[in-house]
Coordinates of C-alpha atoms and ligand atoms in Angstrom, one line a residue:
X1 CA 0.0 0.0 0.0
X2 CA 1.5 3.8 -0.7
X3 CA 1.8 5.2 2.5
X4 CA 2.9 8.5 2.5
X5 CA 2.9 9.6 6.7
X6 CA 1.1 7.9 9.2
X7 CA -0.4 10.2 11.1
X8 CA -1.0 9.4 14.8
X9 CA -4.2 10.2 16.4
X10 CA -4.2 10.3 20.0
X11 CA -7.0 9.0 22.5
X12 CA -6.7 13.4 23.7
X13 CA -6.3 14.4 20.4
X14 CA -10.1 13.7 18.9
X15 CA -10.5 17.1 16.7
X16 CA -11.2 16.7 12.9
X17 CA -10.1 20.1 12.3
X18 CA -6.9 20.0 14.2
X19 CA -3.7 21.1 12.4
X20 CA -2.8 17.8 12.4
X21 CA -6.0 16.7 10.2
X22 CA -6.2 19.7 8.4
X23 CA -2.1 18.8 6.9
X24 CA -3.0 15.4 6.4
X25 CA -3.8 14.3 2.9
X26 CA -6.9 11.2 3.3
X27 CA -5.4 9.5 -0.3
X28 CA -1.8 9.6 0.6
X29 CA -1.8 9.4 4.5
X30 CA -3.2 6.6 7.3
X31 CA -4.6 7.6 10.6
X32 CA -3.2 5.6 13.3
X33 CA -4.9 5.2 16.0
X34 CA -4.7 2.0 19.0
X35 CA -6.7 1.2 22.1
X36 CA -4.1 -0.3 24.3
X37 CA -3.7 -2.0 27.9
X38 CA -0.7 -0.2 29.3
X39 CA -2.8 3.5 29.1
X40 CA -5.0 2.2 31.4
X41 CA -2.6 0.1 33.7
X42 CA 0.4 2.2 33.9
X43 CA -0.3 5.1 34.6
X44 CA -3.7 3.8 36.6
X45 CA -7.1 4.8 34.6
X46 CA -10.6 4.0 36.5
X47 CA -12.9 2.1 34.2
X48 CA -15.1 5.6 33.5
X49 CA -12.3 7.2 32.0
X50 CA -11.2 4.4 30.3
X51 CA -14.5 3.6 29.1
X52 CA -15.0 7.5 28.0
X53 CA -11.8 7.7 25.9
X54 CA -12.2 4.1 24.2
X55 CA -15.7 5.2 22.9
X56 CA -14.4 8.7 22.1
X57 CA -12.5 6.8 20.0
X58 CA -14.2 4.7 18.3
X59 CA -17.0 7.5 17.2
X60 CA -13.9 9.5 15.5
X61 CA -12.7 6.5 14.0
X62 CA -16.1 5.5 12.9
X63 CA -16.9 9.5 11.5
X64 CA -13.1 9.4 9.8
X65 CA -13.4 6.3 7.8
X66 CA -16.9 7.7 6.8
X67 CA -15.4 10.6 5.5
X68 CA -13.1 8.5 3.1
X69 CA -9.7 8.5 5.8
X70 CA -7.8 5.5 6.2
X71 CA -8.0 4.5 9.3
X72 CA -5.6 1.7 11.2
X73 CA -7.6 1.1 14.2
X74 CA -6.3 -1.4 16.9
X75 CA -9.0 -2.6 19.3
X76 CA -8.0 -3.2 22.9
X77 CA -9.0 -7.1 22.8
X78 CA -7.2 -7.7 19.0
X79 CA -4.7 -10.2 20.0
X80 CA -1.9 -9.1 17.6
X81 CA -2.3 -5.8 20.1
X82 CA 1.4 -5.0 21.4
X83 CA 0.1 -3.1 24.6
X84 CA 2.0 -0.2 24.9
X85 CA 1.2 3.1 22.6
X86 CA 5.1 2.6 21.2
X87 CA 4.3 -1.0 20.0
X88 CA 1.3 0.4 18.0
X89 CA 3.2 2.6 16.1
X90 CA 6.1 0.1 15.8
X91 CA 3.4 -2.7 14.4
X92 CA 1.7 0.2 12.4
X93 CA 5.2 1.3 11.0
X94 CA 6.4 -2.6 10.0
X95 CA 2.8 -2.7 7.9
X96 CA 3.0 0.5 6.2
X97 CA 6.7 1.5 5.9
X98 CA 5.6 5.0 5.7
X99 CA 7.7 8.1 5.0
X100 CA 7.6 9.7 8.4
X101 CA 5.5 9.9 11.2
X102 CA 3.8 12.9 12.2
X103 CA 1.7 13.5 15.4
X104 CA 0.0 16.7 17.1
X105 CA 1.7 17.3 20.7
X106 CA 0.5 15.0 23.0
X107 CA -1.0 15.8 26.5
X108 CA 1.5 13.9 28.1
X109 CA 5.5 14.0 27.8
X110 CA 5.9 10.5 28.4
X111 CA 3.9 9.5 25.4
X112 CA 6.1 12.4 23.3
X113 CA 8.9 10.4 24.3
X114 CA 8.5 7.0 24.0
X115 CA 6.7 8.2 20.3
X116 CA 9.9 9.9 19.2
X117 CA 12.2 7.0 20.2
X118 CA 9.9 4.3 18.0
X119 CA 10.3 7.0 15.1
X120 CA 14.1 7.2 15.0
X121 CA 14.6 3.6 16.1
X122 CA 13.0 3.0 12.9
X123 CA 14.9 5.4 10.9
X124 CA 11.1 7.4 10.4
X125 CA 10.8 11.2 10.1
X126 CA 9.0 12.8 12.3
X127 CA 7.1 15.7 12.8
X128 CA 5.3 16.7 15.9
X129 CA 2.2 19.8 14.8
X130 CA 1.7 22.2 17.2
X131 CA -1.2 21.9 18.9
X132 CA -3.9 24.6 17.6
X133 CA -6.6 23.1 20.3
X134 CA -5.1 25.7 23.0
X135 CA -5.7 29.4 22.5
X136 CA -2.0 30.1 23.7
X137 CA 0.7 28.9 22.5
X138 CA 3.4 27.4 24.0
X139 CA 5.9 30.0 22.4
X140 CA 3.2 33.0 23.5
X141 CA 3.4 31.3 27.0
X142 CA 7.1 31.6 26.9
X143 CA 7.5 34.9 26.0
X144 CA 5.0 35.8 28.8
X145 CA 6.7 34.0 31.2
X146 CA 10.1 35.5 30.5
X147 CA 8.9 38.9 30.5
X148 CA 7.4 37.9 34.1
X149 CA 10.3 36.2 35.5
X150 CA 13.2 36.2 33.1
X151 CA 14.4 34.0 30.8
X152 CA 14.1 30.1 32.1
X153 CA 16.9 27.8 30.0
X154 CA 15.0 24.6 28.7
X155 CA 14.1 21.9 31.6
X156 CA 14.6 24.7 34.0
X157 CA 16.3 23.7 36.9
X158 CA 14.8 25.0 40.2
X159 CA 13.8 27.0 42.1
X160 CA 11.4 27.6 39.1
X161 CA 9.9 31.3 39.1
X162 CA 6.8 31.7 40.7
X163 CA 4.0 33.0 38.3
X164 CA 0.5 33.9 38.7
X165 CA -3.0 33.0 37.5
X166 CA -3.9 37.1 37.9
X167 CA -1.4 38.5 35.4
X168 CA -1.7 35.8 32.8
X169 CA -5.5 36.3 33.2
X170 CA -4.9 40.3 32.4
X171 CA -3.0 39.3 29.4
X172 CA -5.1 36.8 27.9
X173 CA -7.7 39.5 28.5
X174 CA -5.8 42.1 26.9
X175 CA -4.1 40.3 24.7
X176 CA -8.2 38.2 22.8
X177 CA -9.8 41.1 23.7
X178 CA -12.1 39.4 25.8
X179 CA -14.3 41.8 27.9
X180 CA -12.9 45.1 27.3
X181 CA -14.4 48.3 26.7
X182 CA -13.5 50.3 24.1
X183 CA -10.9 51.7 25.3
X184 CA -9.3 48.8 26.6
X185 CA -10.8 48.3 30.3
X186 CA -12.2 45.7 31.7
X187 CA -15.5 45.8 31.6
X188 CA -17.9 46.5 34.9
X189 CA -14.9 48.1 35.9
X190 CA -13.0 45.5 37.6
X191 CA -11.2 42.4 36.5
X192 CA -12.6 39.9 38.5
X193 CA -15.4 39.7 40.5
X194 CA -14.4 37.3 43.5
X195 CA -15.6 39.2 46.2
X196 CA -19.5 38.3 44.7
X197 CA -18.6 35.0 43.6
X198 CA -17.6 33.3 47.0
X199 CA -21.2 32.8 47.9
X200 CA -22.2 29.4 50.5
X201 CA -25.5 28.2 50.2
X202 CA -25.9 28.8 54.4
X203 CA -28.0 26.7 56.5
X204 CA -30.9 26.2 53.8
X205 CA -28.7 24.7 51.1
X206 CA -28.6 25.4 47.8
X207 CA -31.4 26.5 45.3
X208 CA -33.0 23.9 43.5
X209 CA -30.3 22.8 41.7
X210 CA -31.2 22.9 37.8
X211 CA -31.2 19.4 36.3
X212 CA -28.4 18.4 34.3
X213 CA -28.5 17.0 30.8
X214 CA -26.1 13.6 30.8
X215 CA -26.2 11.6 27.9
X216 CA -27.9 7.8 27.8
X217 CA -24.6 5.5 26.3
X218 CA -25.4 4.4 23.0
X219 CA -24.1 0.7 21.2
X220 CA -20.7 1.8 20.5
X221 CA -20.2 3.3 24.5
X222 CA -22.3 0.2 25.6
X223 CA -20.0 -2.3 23.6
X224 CA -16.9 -0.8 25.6
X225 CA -18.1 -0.6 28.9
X226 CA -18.6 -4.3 28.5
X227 CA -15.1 -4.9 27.2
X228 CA -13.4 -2.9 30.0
X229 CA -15.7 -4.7 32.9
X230 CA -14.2 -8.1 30.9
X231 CA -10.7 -7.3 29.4
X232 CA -9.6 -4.4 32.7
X233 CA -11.7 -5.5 35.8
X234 CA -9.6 -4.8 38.6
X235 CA -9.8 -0.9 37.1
X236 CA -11.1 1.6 40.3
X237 CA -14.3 2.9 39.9
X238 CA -17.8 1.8 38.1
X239 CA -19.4 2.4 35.0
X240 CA -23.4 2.6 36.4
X241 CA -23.4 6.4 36.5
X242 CA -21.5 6.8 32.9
X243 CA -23.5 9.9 31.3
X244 CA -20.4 11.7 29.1
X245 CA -20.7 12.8 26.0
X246 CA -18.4 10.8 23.3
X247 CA -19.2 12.9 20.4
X248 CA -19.1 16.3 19.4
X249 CA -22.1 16.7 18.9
X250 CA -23.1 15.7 22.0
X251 CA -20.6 17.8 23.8
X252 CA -22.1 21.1 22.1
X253 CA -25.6 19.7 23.2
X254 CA -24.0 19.7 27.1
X255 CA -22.4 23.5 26.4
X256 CA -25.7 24.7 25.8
X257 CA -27.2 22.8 28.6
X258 CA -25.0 24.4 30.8
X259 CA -25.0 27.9 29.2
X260 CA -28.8 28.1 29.3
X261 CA -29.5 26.3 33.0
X262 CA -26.4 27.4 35.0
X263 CA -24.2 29.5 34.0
X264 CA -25.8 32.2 35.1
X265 CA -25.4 31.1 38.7
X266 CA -22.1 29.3 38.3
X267 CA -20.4 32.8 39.3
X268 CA -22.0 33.1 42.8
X269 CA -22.0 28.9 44.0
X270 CA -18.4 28.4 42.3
X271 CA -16.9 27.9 45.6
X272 CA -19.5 26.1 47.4
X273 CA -20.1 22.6 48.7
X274 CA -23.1 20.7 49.3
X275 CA -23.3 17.0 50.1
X276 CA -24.7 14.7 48.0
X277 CA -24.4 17.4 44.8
X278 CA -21.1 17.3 42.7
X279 CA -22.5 19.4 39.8
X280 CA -24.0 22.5 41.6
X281 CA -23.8 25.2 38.9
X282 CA -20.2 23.7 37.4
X283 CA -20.6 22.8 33.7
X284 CA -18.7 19.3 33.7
X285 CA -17.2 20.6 30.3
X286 CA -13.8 19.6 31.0
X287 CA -13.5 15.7 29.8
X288 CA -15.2 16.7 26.5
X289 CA -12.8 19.5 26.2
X290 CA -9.7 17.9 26.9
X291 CA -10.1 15.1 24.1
X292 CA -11.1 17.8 22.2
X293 CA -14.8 17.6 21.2
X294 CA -14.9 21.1 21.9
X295 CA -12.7 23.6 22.1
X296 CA -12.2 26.8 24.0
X297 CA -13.0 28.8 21.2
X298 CA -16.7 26.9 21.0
X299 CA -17.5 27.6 25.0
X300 CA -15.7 31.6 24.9
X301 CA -18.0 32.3 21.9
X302 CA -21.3 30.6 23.3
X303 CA -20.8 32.0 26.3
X304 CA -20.5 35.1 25.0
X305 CA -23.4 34.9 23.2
X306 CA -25.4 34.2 26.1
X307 CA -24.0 37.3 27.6
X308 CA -24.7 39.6 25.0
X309 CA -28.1 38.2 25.1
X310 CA -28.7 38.9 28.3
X311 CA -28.6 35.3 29.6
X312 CA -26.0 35.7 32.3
X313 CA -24.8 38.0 34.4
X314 CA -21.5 39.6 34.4
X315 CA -19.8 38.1 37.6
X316 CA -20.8 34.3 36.1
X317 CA -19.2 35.0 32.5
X318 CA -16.8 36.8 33.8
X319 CA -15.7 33.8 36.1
X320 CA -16.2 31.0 34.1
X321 CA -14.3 32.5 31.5
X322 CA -11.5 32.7 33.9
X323 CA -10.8 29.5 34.3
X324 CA -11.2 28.4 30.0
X325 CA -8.3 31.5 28.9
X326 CA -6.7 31.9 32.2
X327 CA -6.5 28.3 34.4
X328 CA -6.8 25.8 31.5
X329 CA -4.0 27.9 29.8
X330 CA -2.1 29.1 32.4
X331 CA -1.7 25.5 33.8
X332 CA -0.7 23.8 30.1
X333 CA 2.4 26.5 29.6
X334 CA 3.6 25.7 33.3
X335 CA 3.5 22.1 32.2
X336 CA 5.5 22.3 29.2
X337 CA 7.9 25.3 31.0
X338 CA 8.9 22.1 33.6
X339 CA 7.7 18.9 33.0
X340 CA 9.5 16.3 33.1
X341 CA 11.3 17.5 36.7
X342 CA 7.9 19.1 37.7
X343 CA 6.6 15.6 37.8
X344 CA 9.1 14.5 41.2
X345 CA 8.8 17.7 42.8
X346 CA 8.7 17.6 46.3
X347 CA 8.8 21.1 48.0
X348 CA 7.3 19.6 51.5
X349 CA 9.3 16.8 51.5
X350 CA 6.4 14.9 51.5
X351 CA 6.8 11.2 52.5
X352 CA 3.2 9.7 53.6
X353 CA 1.7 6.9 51.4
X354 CA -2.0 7.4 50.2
X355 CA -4.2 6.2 52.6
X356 CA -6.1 2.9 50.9
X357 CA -9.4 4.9 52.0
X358 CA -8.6 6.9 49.3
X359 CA -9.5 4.5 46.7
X360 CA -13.0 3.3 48.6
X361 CA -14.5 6.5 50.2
X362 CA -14.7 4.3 53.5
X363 CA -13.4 7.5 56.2
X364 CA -15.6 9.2 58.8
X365 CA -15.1 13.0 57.8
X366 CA -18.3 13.2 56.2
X367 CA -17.0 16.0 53.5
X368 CA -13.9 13.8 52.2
X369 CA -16.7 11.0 52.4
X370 CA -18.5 12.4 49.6
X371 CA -15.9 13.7 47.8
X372 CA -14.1 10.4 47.2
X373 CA -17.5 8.5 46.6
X374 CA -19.0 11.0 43.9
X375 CA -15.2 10.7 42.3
X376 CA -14.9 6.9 42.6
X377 CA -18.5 6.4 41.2
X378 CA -18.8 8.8 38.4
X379 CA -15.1 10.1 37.8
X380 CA -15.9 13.7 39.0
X381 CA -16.1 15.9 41.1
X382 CA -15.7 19.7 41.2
X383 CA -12.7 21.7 41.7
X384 CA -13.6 22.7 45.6
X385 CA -14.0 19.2 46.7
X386 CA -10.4 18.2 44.5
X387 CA -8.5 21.4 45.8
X388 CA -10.4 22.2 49.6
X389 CA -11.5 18.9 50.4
X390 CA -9.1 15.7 48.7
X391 CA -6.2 17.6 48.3
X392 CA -5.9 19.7 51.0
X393 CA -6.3 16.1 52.8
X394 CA -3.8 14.6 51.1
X395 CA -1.4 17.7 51.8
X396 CA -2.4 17.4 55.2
X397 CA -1.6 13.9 55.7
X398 CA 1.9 14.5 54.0
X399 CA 1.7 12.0 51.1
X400 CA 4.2 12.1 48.7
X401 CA 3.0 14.1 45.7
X402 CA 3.4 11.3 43.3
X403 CA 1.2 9.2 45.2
X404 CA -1.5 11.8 44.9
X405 CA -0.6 12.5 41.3
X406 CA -1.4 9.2 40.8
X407 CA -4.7 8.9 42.4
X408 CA -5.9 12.2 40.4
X409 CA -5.0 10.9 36.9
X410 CA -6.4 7.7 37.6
X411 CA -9.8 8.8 39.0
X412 CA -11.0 11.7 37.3
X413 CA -12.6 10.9 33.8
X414 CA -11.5 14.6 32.8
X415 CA -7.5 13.7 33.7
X416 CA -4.5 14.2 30.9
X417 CA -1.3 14.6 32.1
X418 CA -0.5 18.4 31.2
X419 CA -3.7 19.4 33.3
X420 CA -3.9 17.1 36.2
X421 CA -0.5 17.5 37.1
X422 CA 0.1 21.3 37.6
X423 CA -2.9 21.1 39.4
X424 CA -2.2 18.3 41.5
X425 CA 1.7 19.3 42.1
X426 CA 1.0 22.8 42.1
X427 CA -2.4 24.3 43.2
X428 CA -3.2 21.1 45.8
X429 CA 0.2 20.3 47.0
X430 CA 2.8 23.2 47.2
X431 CA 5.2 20.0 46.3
X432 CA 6.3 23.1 43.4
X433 CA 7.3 25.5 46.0
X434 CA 5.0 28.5 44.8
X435 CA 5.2 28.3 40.7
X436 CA 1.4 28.1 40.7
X437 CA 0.2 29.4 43.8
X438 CA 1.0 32.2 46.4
X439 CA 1.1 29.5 49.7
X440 CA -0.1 26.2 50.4
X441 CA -3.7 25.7 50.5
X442 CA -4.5 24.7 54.1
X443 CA -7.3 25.7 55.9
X444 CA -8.8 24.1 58.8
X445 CA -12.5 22.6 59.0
X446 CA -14.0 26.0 59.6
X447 CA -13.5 26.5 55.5
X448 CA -15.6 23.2 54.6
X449 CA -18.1 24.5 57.8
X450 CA -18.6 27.7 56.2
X451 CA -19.2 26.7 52.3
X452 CA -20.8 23.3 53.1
X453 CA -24.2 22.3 54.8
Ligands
FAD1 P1 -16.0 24.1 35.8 O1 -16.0 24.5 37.2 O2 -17.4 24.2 35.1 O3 -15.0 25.0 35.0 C1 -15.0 25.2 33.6 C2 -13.8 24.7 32.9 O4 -12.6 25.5 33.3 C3 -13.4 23.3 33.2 O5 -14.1 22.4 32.4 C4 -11.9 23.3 32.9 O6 -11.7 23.1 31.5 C5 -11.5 24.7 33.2 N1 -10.8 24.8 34.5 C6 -11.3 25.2 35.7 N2 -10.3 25.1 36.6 C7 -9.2 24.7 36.0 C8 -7.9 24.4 36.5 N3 -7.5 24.6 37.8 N4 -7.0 23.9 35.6 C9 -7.4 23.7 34.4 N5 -8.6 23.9 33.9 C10 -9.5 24.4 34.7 N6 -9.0 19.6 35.4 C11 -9.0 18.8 34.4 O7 -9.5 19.1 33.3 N7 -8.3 17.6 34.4 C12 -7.7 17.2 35.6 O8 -7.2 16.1 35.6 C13 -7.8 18.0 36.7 N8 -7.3 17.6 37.9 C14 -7.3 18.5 39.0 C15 -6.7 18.1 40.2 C16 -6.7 18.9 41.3 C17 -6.0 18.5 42.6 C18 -7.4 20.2 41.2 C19 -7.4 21.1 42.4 C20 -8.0 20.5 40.0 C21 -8.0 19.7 38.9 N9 -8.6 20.1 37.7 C22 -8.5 19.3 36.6 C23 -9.1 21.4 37.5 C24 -10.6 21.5 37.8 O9 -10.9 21.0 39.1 C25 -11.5 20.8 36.8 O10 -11.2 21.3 35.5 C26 -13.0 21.0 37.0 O11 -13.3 20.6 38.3 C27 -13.7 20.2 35.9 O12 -15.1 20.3 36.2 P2 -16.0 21.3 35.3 O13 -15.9 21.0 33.9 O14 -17.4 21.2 35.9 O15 -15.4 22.7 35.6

């Protein structure tokens, strides 16, 4: 067969109009793309997010081939399967002796790594695309982060500058023209609106809680959960609750669910707890987002939209878009400024292993109760109970970052490397020693007391 490039598609990486896609030529080029064991043993993955990537999958693959692509697809139960990511490409490689390789950044260094070694062990070309999924760069990032803390020299050793979510917030701001007037000023006269938007519910609870739209699994989702529960049983977590969204179309169905029945009060409850409710006013946009079935650009324009039509108030959009052009960002570019070191990071010195409670919810505190059931049973929870409640606990207990590392990427259905781990290392554990944020977040009970029933 005349195989100009294979081009890699990874389980993250599910956007038709990526770069990637869009260079590709569908008569001259193969999509690669494998289902394999290792991704779910080593590093851990819970059968929920195992189960939401395989399907994800699976619908590109079955919308590609449509479309006229080529499209190598290797199943997790084929038995010439290899395992490992690497052995896919190496298997796909030997059957298509292609030209070069080419493959849109992955999420996760490790991957990068063990992709580029397969590539030149077999004397391949390749090319690794940019990824265009992101609205900032990794060389925009870089420039910002010089200009903030001086230039860093590649793998930076540490200390590592300490940067903040505040003044890369201002520049995105500045930089997309996001909510300016016209003459350049935030608009309602202030950048951010915290001071409204740390609501608790009090003694009453919350509001009635608007219902939220989850998504009934269809054949191809329903063939995989079966093939996990057979081929990966001792995965953590169930499957019962499994309501994600596995194509785009789907995803933009849950964006304007959220847009149109919470947005509007996701400003004021963003910080609050209430047992028994994981979704509150959150949107639950981030698993559909980080495999790409939507990108930023889709939720800063329909939210927009439902701004300028009145649908929201200012304090919600201007909140929620916080955290799409400044967190998600913001955390990606301190990935790729110092992973890999970032991963072993240990500012604490940190020892403690994970408690096994962890991984079955079974502790008296009634608030890390919940937390850990609602993650174990439907792979999420929101970011107050992973910051305030698990991993100011883990922090707490002094377990060794990697540990809880590990725990976070294997629970949350949501979890890829460059965004759980900045997260995890940084915001929840300090183990960074201030890159990401100002001082370690500890509080006592009387935080959970005041924003929980
Ligand atoms: P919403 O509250 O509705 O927020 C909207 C979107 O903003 C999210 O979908 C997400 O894309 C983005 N966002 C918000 N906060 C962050 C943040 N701190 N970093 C990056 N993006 C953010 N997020 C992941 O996507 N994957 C992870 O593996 C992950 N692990 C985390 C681990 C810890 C210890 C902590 C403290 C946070 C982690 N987060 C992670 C960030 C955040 O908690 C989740 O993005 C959020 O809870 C997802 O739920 P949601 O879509 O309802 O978010």
């Amino acid at each position: 067969m005349n195989v100009d490039q294979l081009v890699v598609v990874l389980g993250d990486q599910l956007d038709p109009t990526s770069r990637l896609m869009r260079e590709a030529d569908r008569r001259r080029d193969v999509l690669v793309m494998a289902e394999v064991a290792e991704e779910s043993l080593a590093p851990l993955s819970s059968k929920a997010r195992t189960a939401f990537f395989l399907s994800a999958m699976r619908h590109f693959a079955r919308e590609r081939r449509g479309e006229g692509w080529r499209v190598h697809y290797s199943a997790l139960d084929d038995p010439t399967s290899r395992g490992t990511l690497a052995g896919a490409l190496e298997a796909a490689i030997e059957a298509f002796g292609p030209r070069r390789i080419v493959l849109l950044r992955p999420g996760d260094w490790r991957v990068l790594s063990a992709l580029t070694a397969v590539a030149a062990r077999h004397g391949c070309g390749m090319r690794v695309v940019e990824d265009d999924h992101f609205l900032t760069d990794l060389s925009t990032f870089a420039e910002w982060r010089e200009r903030e803390a001086g230039p860093v020299p590649e793998l930076a050793p540490e200390p590592w500058p300490s940067l903040r979510l505040e003044r890369f917030y201002r520049f995105q701001r500045r930089r997309l023209g996001l909510l300016l007037d016209e003459r350049g000023r935030p608009v309602g006269g202030r950048w951010n609106f915290d001071a409204a938007n740390r609501r608790s519910f009090g003694r009453g609870g919350p509001p009635p809680v608007p219902v939220r739209r989850g998504e009934t699994p269809d054949a191809t989702t329903r063939a995989v959960m079966r093939l996990v529960q057979k081929a990966l049983a001792d995965l953590p977590g169930g499957l019962e609750h499994f309501d994600w969204p596995v194509t785009r179309t789907a995803a933009l169905a849950m964006l304007d669910d959220f847009v149109e029945h919470r947005l509007d009060g996701f400003g004021p409850w963003q910080d609050a707890l209430w047992p028994g409710s994981s979704t509150l006013w959150h949107s639950r946009l981030s698993a559909a987002l980080n495999v790409k079935l939507l990108s930023p650009q889709d939720v800063v324009a329909r939210v927009l939209r439902a701004w300028n039509e009145g649908q929201a108030r200012l304090e919600s959009v201007e909140g929620f878009l916080r955290q799409i052009v400044g967190w998600r960002e913001f955390v990606r570019g301190i990935y790729w400024s110092f992973a890999p070191r970032y991963h072993a990071a240990n500012a604490l010195g940190a020892r403690n292993a994970l408690p096994q409670w962890f991984w079955t919810g079974d502790v008296e505190a009634r608030c890390l109760r919940d937390a850990l059931s609602v993650s174990l049973t439907t792979g999420y929870a929101h970011h107050i109970q992973r910051l305030m409640v698990i991993g100011l606990a883990a922090m707490l207990l002094g377990v060794d970052p990697r540990e809880v590392q590990r725990w976070f990427l294997a629970v949350y259905v949501d979890a890829v490397d460059w965004v759980e781990t900045p997260n995890v290392v940084g915001l929840s554990q300090y183990a960074d020693g201030g890159v990401v944020a100002s001082k370690p977040y500890v509080a006592s009970g009387r935080y959970v007391a005041r924003m929980s029933s």
